[in-house]
mmCIF file of C-alpha atoms and ligand atoms in Angstrom:
data_model
loop_
_atom_site.group_PDB
_atom_site.id
_atom_site.type_symbol
_atom_site.label_atom_id
_atom_site.label_comp_id
_atom_site.label_asym_id
_atom_site.label_seq_id
_atom_site.Cartn_x
_atom_site.Cartn_y
_atom_site.Cartn_z
ATOM 1 C CA MET A 1 107.873 25.385 123.997
ATOM 2 C CA THR A 2 108.112 25.163 120.140
ATOM 3 C CA ASN A 3 108.726 21.406 120.408
ATOM 4 C CA LEU A 4 105.171 20.681 121.725
ATOM 5 C CA PRO A 5 102.974 18.901 119.211
ATOM 6 C CA GLY A 6 101.168 21.525 116.941
ATOM 7 C CA ILE A 7 97.372 21.061 117.016
ATOM 8 C CA VAL A 8 94.746 22.167 114.581
ATOM 9 C CA ILE A 9 90.990 22.244 115.724
ATOM 10 C CA THR A 10 88.452 22.186 112.925
ATOM 11 C CA GLY A 11 84.823 23.262 113.313
ATOM 12 C CA ALA A 12 86.314 26.193 115.424
ATOM 13 C CA SER A 13 82.980 27.799 116.244
ATOM 14 C CA GLY A 14 81.014 24.923 117.010
ATOM 15 C CA ARG A 15 80.305 23.636 120.581
ATOM 16 C CA MET A 16 83.142 21.274 120.582
ATOM 17 C CA GLY A 17 85.448 23.522 118.477
ATOM 18 C CA GLN A 18 85.484 25.937 120.973
ATOM 19 C CA MET A 19 85.738 23.556 123.904
ATOM 20 C CA LEU A 20 88.960 22.015 122.241
ATOM 21 C CA ILE A 21 90.533 25.159 121.365
ATOM 22 C CA LYS A 22 90.170 26.212 125.292
ATOM 23 C CA THR A 23 91.515 22.897 126.186
ATOM 24 C CA VAL A 24 94.601 22.966 123.787
ATOM 25 C CA GLN A 25 95.286 26.712 124.780
ATOM 26 C CA ALA A 26 95.272 25.688 128.681
ATOM 27 C CA SER A 27 97.472 22.628 128.105
ATOM 28 C CA ASP A 28 101.291 22.574 128.827
ATOM 29 C CA LYS A 29 101.747 19.574 126.469
ATOM 30 C CA ALA A 30 100.472 20.950 123.281
ATOM 31 C CA ARG A 31 100.181 24.266 121.249
ATOM 32 C CA LEU A 32 97.346 25.612 119.311
ATOM 33 C CA VAL A 33 98.717 26.123 115.626
ATOM 34 C CA GLY A 34 95.732 26.564 113.675
ATOM 35 C CA VAL A 35 91.837 26.336 113.594
ATOM 36 C CA VAL A 36 89.557 25.830 110.349
ATOM 37 C CA ASP A 37 85.868 26.641 109.764
ATOM 38 C CA ARG A 38 83.697 26.405 106.954
ATOM 39 C CA PRO A 39 84.481 28.724 103.901
ATOM 40 C CA GLY A 40 82.135 32.014 104.246
ATOM 41 C CA HIS A 41 81.816 31.769 107.834
ATOM 42 C CA ASP A 42 82.000 35.075 109.355
ATOM 43 C CA TRP A 43 85.086 34.023 111.830
ATOM 44 C CA ILE A 44 87.265 33.346 108.524
ATOM 45 C CA GLY A 45 90.399 35.624 108.759
ATOM 46 C CA HIS A 46 89.688 36.741 112.334
ATOM 47 C CA ASP A 47 91.732 35.790 115.592
ATOM 48 C CA VAL A 48 89.944 32.982 117.191
ATOM 49 C CA GLY A 49 90.229 34.161 120.728
ATOM 50 C CA GLU A 50 88.461 37.308 119.871
ATOM 51 C CA CYS A 51 85.638 35.496 117.944
ATOM 52 C CA MET A 52 85.196 33.419 121.036
ATOM 53 C CA GLY A 53 84.761 36.719 122.898
ATOM 54 C CA GLY A 54 87.931 36.749 124.808
ATOM 55 C CA ALA A 55 91.703 37.771 124.381
ATOM 56 C CA ALA A 56 93.467 37.334 121.093
ATOM 57 C CA LEU A 57 95.370 34.017 120.740
ATOM 58 C CA GLY A 58 97.413 34.941 117.720
ATOM 59 C CA VAL A 59 95.761 32.288 115.550
ATOM 60 C CA ALA A 60 93.374 33.464 112.744
ATOM 61 C CA VAL A 61 90.404 31.271 111.412
ATOM 62 C CA SER A 62 91.220 29.554 108.144
ATOM 63 C CA ASP A 63 89.072 28.232 105.459
ATOM 64 C CA ASP A 64 92.075 26.422 103.949
ATOM 65 C CA PRO A 65 92.642 22.938 105.724
ATOM 66 C CA LEU A 66 95.249 21.504 103.822
ATOM 67 C CA GLU A 67 97.618 24.696 104.382
ATOM 68 C CA VAL A 68 96.961 24.463 107.960
ATOM 69 C CA PHE A 69 97.440 20.867 108.593
ATOM 70 C CA ALA A 70 100.666 21.059 106.714
ATOM 71 C CA HIS A 71 101.789 22.686 110.089
ATOM 72 C CA ALA A 72 100.191 20.563 112.590
ATOM 73 C CA GLN A 73 101.441 16.949 114.185
ATOM 74 C CA ALA A 74 97.733 16.390 115.120
ATOM 75 C CA VAL A 75 94.246 17.546 113.868
ATOM 76 C CA ILE A 76 91.171 17.070 116.031
ATOM 77 C CA ASP A 77 88.050 16.901 114.215
ATOM 78 C CA PHE A 78 84.581 17.307 115.659
ATOM 79 C CA THR A 79 82.582 18.425 112.714
ATOM 80 C CA SER A 80 80.171 16.578 110.278
ATOM 81 C CA PRO A 81 80.714 13.391 108.423
ATOM 82 C CA ALA A 82 81.194 14.988 105.046
ATOM 83 C CA ALA A 83 83.730 17.356 106.476
ATOM 84 C CA THR A 84 85.617 14.762 108.475
ATOM 85 C CA VAL A 85 85.688 12.283 105.409
ATOM 86 C CA GLU A 86 87.285 15.220 103.529
ATOM 87 C CA PHE A 87 89.574 16.281 106.256
ATOM 88 C CA ALA A 88 90.811 12.283 106.727
ATOM 89 C CA GLY A 89 92.406 12.644 103.245
ATOM 90 C CA LEU A 90 94.046 16.072 103.780
ATOM 91 C CA ALA A 91 95.299 14.894 107.247
ATOM 92 C CA ALA A 92 96.859 11.797 105.882
ATOM 93 C CA GLN A 93 98.584 13.987 103.033
ATOM 94 C CA ALA A 94 99.805 16.255 105.663
ATOM 95 C CA ARG A 95 101.149 13.096 107.788
ATOM 96 C CA ALA A 96 99.038 14.556 110.762
ATOM 97 C CA VAL A 97 97.342 12.409 113.343
ATOM 98 C CA HIS A 98 93.800 12.652 112.775
ATOM 99 C CA VAL A 99 91.358 12.463 116.026
ATOM 100 C CA ILE A 100 87.913 12.103 114.990
ATOM 101 C CA GLY A 101 84.915 12.643 116.983
ATOM 102 C CA THR A 102 82.403 13.178 114.627
ATOM 103 C CA THR A 103 79.386 10.754 114.975
ATOM 104 C CA GLY A 104 76.475 9.794 112.546
ATOM 105 C CA MET A 105 78.867 8.401 109.635
ATOM 106 C CA SER A 106 77.709 6.229 107.041
ATOM 107 C CA GLU A 107 79.170 2.594 106.139
ATOM 108 C CA ASP A 108 80.534 4.467 103.105
ATOM 109 C CA ASP A 109 81.985 7.180 105.147
ATOM 110 C CA LEU A 110 83.560 4.452 107.424
ATOM 111 C CA LYS A 111 84.961 2.773 104.546
ATOM 112 C CA LYS A 112 86.780 5.992 103.282
ATOM 113 C CA ILE A 113 88.108 6.851 106.740
ATOM 114 C CA ALA A 114 89.516 3.427 107.027
ATOM 115 C CA ALA A 115 91.195 3.800 103.538
ATOM 116 C CA ALA A 116 92.954 6.833 104.856
ATOM 117 C CA ALA A 117 94.063 5.023 107.971
ATOM 118 C CA ARG A 118 95.861 2.406 105.706
ATOM 119 C CA HIS A 119 98.694 5.309 105.463
ATOM 120 C CA ALA A 120 97.780 7.527 108.271
ATOM 121 C CA THR A 121 97.226 7.440 112.194
ATOM 122 C CA VAL A 122 93.488 7.789 112.925
ATOM 123 C CA ILE A 123 92.122 7.624 116.321
ATOM 124 C CA ARG A 124 88.158 7.592 116.131
ATOM 125 C CA ALA A 125 85.555 7.104 119.048
ATOM 126 C CA GLY A 126 81.691 8.180 119.052
ATOM 127 C CA ASN A 127 82.686 9.410 122.739
ATOM 128 C CA MET A 128 86.264 10.376 124.146
ATOM 129 C CA SER A 129 85.361 10.447 127.880
ATOM 130 C CA LEU A 130 86.883 8.251 130.104
ATOM 131 C CA GLY A 131 83.787 7.361 131.974
ATOM 132 C CA VAL A 132 82.006 6.208 128.621
ATOM 133 C CA ASN A 133 84.878 4.149 127.631
ATOM 134 C CA LEU A 134 84.865 2.335 130.863
ATOM 135 C CA LEU A 135 81.188 1.777 130.729
ATOM 136 C CA VAL A 136 81.686 0.433 127.280
ATOM 137 C CA GLN A 137 83.858 -2.281 129.047
ATOM 138 C CA LEU A 138 81.230 -2.789 131.884
ATOM 139 C CA THR A 139 78.590 -3.485 129.242
ATOM 140 C CA LYS A 140 80.470 -5.801 127.371
ATOM 141 C CA LYS A 141 80.896 -7.930 130.513
ATOM 142 C CA VAL A 142 77.547 -7.390 131.865
ATOM 143 C CA ALA A 143 76.039 -8.577 128.596
ATOM 144 C CA ALA A 144 78.302 -11.808 128.715
ATOM 145 C CA ALA A 145 77.035 -12.567 132.214
ATOM 146 C CA LEU A 146 73.343 -12.232 131.577
ATOM 147 C CA ASP A 147 71.356 -14.413 129.215
ATOM 148 C CA GLU A 148 68.483 -13.545 126.603
ATOM 149 C CA ASP A 149 66.213 -13.379 129.506
ATOM 150 C CA PHE A 150 67.694 -9.900 130.053
ATOM 151 C CA ASP A 151 66.121 -7.575 127.443
ATOM 152 C CA ILE A 152 69.076 -4.724 126.410
ATOM 153 C CA GLU A 153 67.667 -1.311 125.699
ATOM 154 C CA VAL A 154 70.236 1.354 125.174
ATOM 155 C CA ILE A 155 68.633 4.841 126.083
ATOM 156 C CA GLU A 156 70.312 7.963 125.255
ATOM 157 C CA ALA A 157 69.718 11.750 125.775
ATOM 158 C CA HIS A 158 71.043 14.843 124.073
ATOM 159 C CA HIS A 159 70.538 18.768 123.596
ATOM 160 C CA ASN A 160 68.000 19.955 120.949
ATOM 161 C CA LYS A 161 70.678 20.808 118.152
ATOM 162 C CA LYS A 162 71.942 17.153 118.001
ATOM 163 C CA VAL A 163 71.551 16.162 114.455
ATOM 164 C CA ASP A 164 72.194 12.483 114.587
ATOM 165 C CA ALA A 165 70.401 9.340 116.362
ATOM 166 C CA PRO A 166 71.123 6.972 117.767
ATOM 167 C CA SER A 167 74.140 8.724 119.201
ATOM 168 C CA GLY A 168 77.773 7.612 118.564
ATOM 169 C CA THR A 169 78.084 6.617 122.188
ATOM 170 C CA ALA A 170 74.711 4.534 122.143
ATOM 171 C CA LEU A 171 76.103 2.841 118.945
ATOM 172 C CA MET A 172 79.312 1.961 120.769
ATOM 173 C CA LEU A 173 77.253 0.523 123.761
ATOM 174 C CA GLY A 174 74.975 -1.417 121.540
ATOM 175 C CA GLU A 175 78.059 -2.973 119.860
ATOM 176 C CA ALA A 176 79.729 -3.762 123.157
ATOM 177 C CA ALA A 177 76.349 -5.507 124.519
ATOM 178 C CA ALA A 178 76.379 -7.324 121.266
ATOM 179 C CA GLU A 179 79.941 -8.394 121.582
ATOM 180 C CA GLY A 180 79.429 -9.398 125.029
ATOM 181 C CA ARG A 181 76.479 -11.821 123.854
ATOM 182 C CA GLY A 182 78.487 -13.379 120.797
ATOM 183 C CA VAL A 183 75.953 -11.604 118.368
ATOM 184 C CA VAL A 184 76.107 -9.206 115.194
ATOM 185 C CA LEU A 185 74.372 -5.834 116.348
ATOM 186 C CA ASP A 186 72.796 -5.378 112.920
ATOM 187 C CA ASN A 187 71.103 -8.556 113.075
ATOM 188 C CA VAL A 188 69.604 -7.948 116.571
ATOM 189 C CA SER A 189 69.195 -4.041 116.477
ATOM 190 C CA ASP A 190 65.522 -2.348 117.036
ATOM 191 C CA ARG A 191 65.503 1.403 116.368
ATOM 192 C CA GLY A 192 62.732 3.809 116.016
ATOM 193 C CA ARG A 193 59.839 1.569 117.238
ATOM 194 C CA ASP A 194 56.513 3.298 116.519
ATOM 195 C CA GLY A 195 52.816 2.063 116.001
ATOM 196 C CA ILE A 196 51.950 -1.289 116.238
ATOM 197 C CA THR A 197 55.500 -3.119 116.681
ATOM 198 C CA GLY A 198 54.464 -6.672 117.925
ATOM 199 C CA ALA A 199 56.017 -7.743 121.117
ATOM 200 C CA ARG A 200 59.490 -7.238 121.820
ATOM 201 C CA GLU A 201 61.712 -9.892 120.102
ATOM 202 C CA LYS A 202 63.866 -11.886 122.587
ATOM 203 C CA GLY A 203 67.714 -11.328 122.062
ATOM 204 C CA HIS A 204 67.326 -7.795 120.266
ATOM 205 C CA ILE A 205 68.801 -4.925 121.499
ATOM 206 C CA GLY A 206 66.725 -1.768 121.449
ATOM 207 C CA PHE A 207 67.620 2.024 121.033
ATOM 208 C CA SER A 208 65.849 4.920 122.009
ATOM 209 C CA ALA A 209 66.885 8.624 121.649
ATOM 210 C CA ILE A 210 65.490 11.690 123.768
ATOM 211 C CA ARG A 211 66.334 15.134 122.537
ATOM 212 C CA GLY A 212 66.120 18.449 124.586
ATOM 213 C CA GLY A 213 67.398 21.800 125.954
ATOM 214 C CA ASP A 214 71.028 21.955 127.013
ATOM 215 C CA ILE A 215 71.526 18.071 127.855
ATOM 216 C CA VAL A 216 75.058 17.392 127.198
ATOM 217 C CA GLY A 217 74.957 13.528 126.907
ATOM 218 C CA GLU A 218 73.295 10.781 129.050
ATOM 219 C CA HIS A 219 73.486 7.147 128.371
ATOM 220 C CA ASP A 220 71.770 4.258 130.144
ATOM 221 C CA VAL A 221 72.240 0.426 128.968
ATOM 222 C CA LEU A 222 69.059 -1.158 130.814
ATOM 223 C CA PHE A 223 69.047 -5.014 131.367
ATOM 224 C CA ALA A 224 65.507 -5.947 132.114
ATOM 225 C CA ALA A 225 64.144 -9.339 133.213
ATOM 226 C CA VAL A 226 60.967 -10.554 134.810
ATOM 227 C CA GLY A 227 61.362 -9.335 138.597
ATOM 228 C CA GLU A 228 64.528 -7.366 138.371
ATOM 229 C CA ARG A 229 66.745 -4.766 136.426
ATOM 230 C CA VAL A 230 70.293 -3.764 135.946
ATOM 231 C CA VAL A 231 71.259 -0.193 134.776
ATOM 232 C CA LEU A 232 74.631 1.050 133.846
ATOM 233 C CA ARG A 233 74.566 4.819 133.568
ATOM 234 C CA HIS A 234 77.031 7.587 132.288
ATOM 235 C CA VAL A 235 75.982 11.218 132.650
ATOM 236 C CA ALA A 236 78.065 13.907 131.157
ATOM 237 C CA THR A 237 77.537 17.426 132.648
ATOM 238 C CA ASP A 238 80.557 19.245 131.029
ATOM 239 C CA ARG A 239 81.788 19.028 127.249
ATOM 240 C CA ALA A 240 85.549 19.346 128.420
ATOM 241 C CA ILE A 241 85.482 15.446 129.168
ATOM 242 C CA PHE A 242 85.402 14.880 125.382
ATOM 243 C CA ALA A 243 88.066 17.870 124.870
ATOM 244 C CA ARG A 244 90.496 16.527 127.375
ATOM 245 C CA GLY A 245 89.946 12.895 125.899
ATOM 246 C CA ALA A 246 90.588 14.097 122.404
ATOM 247 C CA LEU A 247 93.675 15.933 123.402
ATOM 248 C CA LYS A 248 95.022 12.977 125.118
ATOM 249 C CA ALA A 249 94.419 10.967 121.856
ATOM 250 C CA ALA A 250 96.505 13.399 119.800
ATOM 251 C CA LEU A 251 99.511 13.075 122.013
ATOM 252 C CA TRP A 252 99.115 9.457 122.312
ATOM 253 C CA GLY A 253 99.212 9.161 118.412
ATOM 254 C CA GLN A 254 102.369 10.900 118.190
ATOM 255 C CA GLY A 255 105.026 8.392 116.512
ATOM 256 C CA LYS A 256 102.116 5.637 116.321
ATOM 257 C CA GLY A 257 102.219 3.768 112.789
ATOM 258 C CA PRO A 258 99.352 3.943 110.316
ATOM 259 C CA GLY A 259 95.783 2.273 111.523
ATOM 260 C CA GLU A 260 92.646 3.223 113.174
ATOM 261 C CA TYR A 261 92.796 3.275 116.609
ATOM 262 C CA ASP A 262 89.962 3.963 119.291
ATOM 263 C CA MET A 263 89.791 5.427 123.024
ATOM 264 C CA VAL A 264 90.400 1.776 124.474
ATOM 265 C CA ASP A 265 93.927 1.948 122.741
ATOM 266 C CA VAL A 266 94.414 5.245 124.298
ATOM 267 C CA LEU A 267 93.159 4.797 127.495
ATOM 268 C CA GLY A 268 94.694 1.233 127.946
ATOM 269 C CA LEU A 269 91.235 -0.153 129.108
HETATM 270 N N1 NDP B 1 83.274 11.663 120.257
HETATM 271 C C1 NDP B 1 82.757 12.539 120.971
HETATM 272 O O1 NDP B 1 83.388 12.363 122.095
HETATM 273 C C2 NDP B 1 81.895 13.661 120.908
HETATM 274 C C3 NDP B 1 81.412 13.750 119.692
HETATM 275 N N2 NDP B 1 80.473 14.734 119.261
HETATM 276 C C4 NDP B 1 80.214 14.953 117.887
HETATM 277 O O2 NDP B 1 81.052 15.942 117.453
HETATM 278 C C5 NDP B 1 80.182 16.606 116.190
HETATM 279 C C6 NDP B 1 80.295 18.101 116.318
HETATM 280 O O3 NDP B 1 79.410 18.329 117.692
HETATM 281 P P1 NDP B 1 78.858 19.605 118.130
HETATM 282 O O4 NDP B 1 80.487 20.562 118.349
HETATM 283 O O5 NDP B 1 77.945 19.719 119.173
HETATM 284 O O6 NDP B 1 78.445 20.265 116.793
HETATM 285 P P2 NDP B 1 78.500 22.231 116.250
HETATM 286 O O7 NDP B 1 77.221 21.833 115.084
HETATM 287 O O8 NDP B 1 78.174 22.905 117.238
HETATM 288 O O9 NDP B 1 79.760 22.107 115.420
HETATM 289 C C7 NDP B 1 80.306 21.442 114.335
HETATM 290 C C8 NDP B 1 81.086 22.580 113.702
HETATM 291 O O10 NDP B 1 81.715 21.902 112.353
HETATM 292 C C9 NDP B 1 81.538 23.190 111.541
HETATM 293 N N3 NDP B 1 81.758 22.384 110.117
HETATM 294 C C10 NDP B 1 80.785 21.548 109.518
HETATM 295 N N4 NDP B 1 81.395 21.497 108.319
HETATM 296 C C11 NDP B 1 82.469 22.120 108.024
HETATM 297 C C12 NDP B 1 83.741 22.154 107.131
HETATM 298 N N5 NDP B 1 83.472 21.525 105.895
HETATM 299 N N6 NDP B 1 84.685 22.683 107.264
HETATM 300 C C13 NDP B 1 84.759 23.296 108.725
HETATM 301 N N7 NDP B 1 83.990 23.198 109.357
HETATM 302 C C14 NDP B 1 82.795 22.630 109.367
HETATM 303 C C15 NDP B 1 80.316 23.683 111.671
HETATM 304 O O11 NDP B 1 80.056 24.911 111.021
HETATM 305 P P3 NDP B 1 78.704 25.225 110.570
HETATM 306 O O12 NDP B 1 77.744 25.592 111.738
HETATM 307 O O13 NDP B 1 78.734 26.316 109.617
HETATM 308 O O14 NDP B 1 78.070 24.107 109.780
HETATM 309 C C16 NDP B 1 80.412 23.786 113.318
HETATM 310 O O15 NDP B 1 81.111 25.061 113.329
HETATM 311 C C17 NDP B 1 78.966 16.036 116.247
HETATM 312 O O16 NDP B 1 78.981 14.922 115.299
HETATM 313 C C18 NDP B 1 78.726 15.108 117.681
HETATM 314 O O17 NDP B 1 78.032 14.244 117.727
HETATM 315 C C19 NDP B 1 80.230 15.581 120.120
HETATM 316 C C20 NDP B 1 80.713 15.855 121.548
HETATM 317 C C21 NDP B 1 81.360 14.571 121.993
HETATM 318 O O1 LIG B 2 76.419 15.383 119.924
HETATM 319 C C1 LIG B 2 76.910 15.515 121.064
HETATM 320 O O2 LIG B 2 76.717 16.477 121.748
HETATM 321 C C2 LIG B 2 77.557 14.314 121.745
HETATM 322 N N1 LIG B 2 77.677 13.400 120.766
HETATM 323 C C3 LIG B 2 78.690 12.206 120.729
HETATM 324 C C4 LIG B 2 77.464 11.093 120.402
HETATM 325 O O3 LIG B 2 76.891 11.119 119.485
HETATM 326 O O4 LIG B 2 77.423 10.134 121.249
HETATM 327 C C5 LIG B 2 79.208 11.945 122.467
HETATM 328 C C6 LIG B 2 78.329 12.919 123.476
HETATM 329 O O5 LIG B 2 77.423 12.060 123.734
HETATM 330 C C7 LIG B 2 77.844 14.165 122.820
#
């Protein structure tokens, strides 16, 4: 039992943090060795199981990531860009696999994570579910098959607490569509249309974001031509799909060399 990879969860009190803790706890392939939350959070020092309203798990919430990472084989991190950049350096120092689900990262954040991945195993994806990663592959194929007479639009919907847009998943889908078409997304991306925008430019890839209620995550890739439309869709109804994917990544990463990997590597898609 004690030979099982030890996992640390950051952002313990968050929506994904709590789901990840339950997922690791229920697994017979890994053990929960630590959880981290922000300094000053009222869970610090208390048993995380009790904080979550259940039975004690024998794991206290810490505000000292480096001390906790030192006991882990993997850190699963769904927090904020600033926290994730800090954790990337600390996980590398502790020689723990860093699984990153955090979205909304800037180019500068991504450079810092790439730097950490020069001497650490980092697995990062804007969506850890099997279904979305399959949709990414399908999007690439459909975009390669259809010409610019088909306008590509990525439409996403999430809960009203989400802080970043477009979602990490929408960006993955946009990148896949651009790759399928043989173009660079940054050169053809249409985001945040408002006012007198002019007619849609041929070849562009548009993004729209809906925010409301408790929507877990919904993504459509629309290929719209004159007289017909193709729609590829993924609907998440339970955050457990992301947590299962993240745990799978943490286990897959054991023994892998330094580098930045994604869920396509993990799932072998
Ligand atoms: N890749 C994927 O499959 C998925 C990715 N996500 C992404 O994961 C991220 C988190 O989502 P969600 O759980 O809904 O968000 P929440 O806001 O519910 O959770 C984030 C948690 O991280 C904590 N946190 C922030 N900064 C620190 C820090 N410096 N040290 C420790 N903890 C910190 C927050 O604490 P506090 O509240 O005090 O700020 C909070 O508890 C988002 O970027 C989201 O887009 C979500 C689902 C799936
Ligand atoms: O913030 C969320 O909730 C989600 N974030 C990820 C994203 O930005 O795509 C994944 C999922 O859609 C849920």
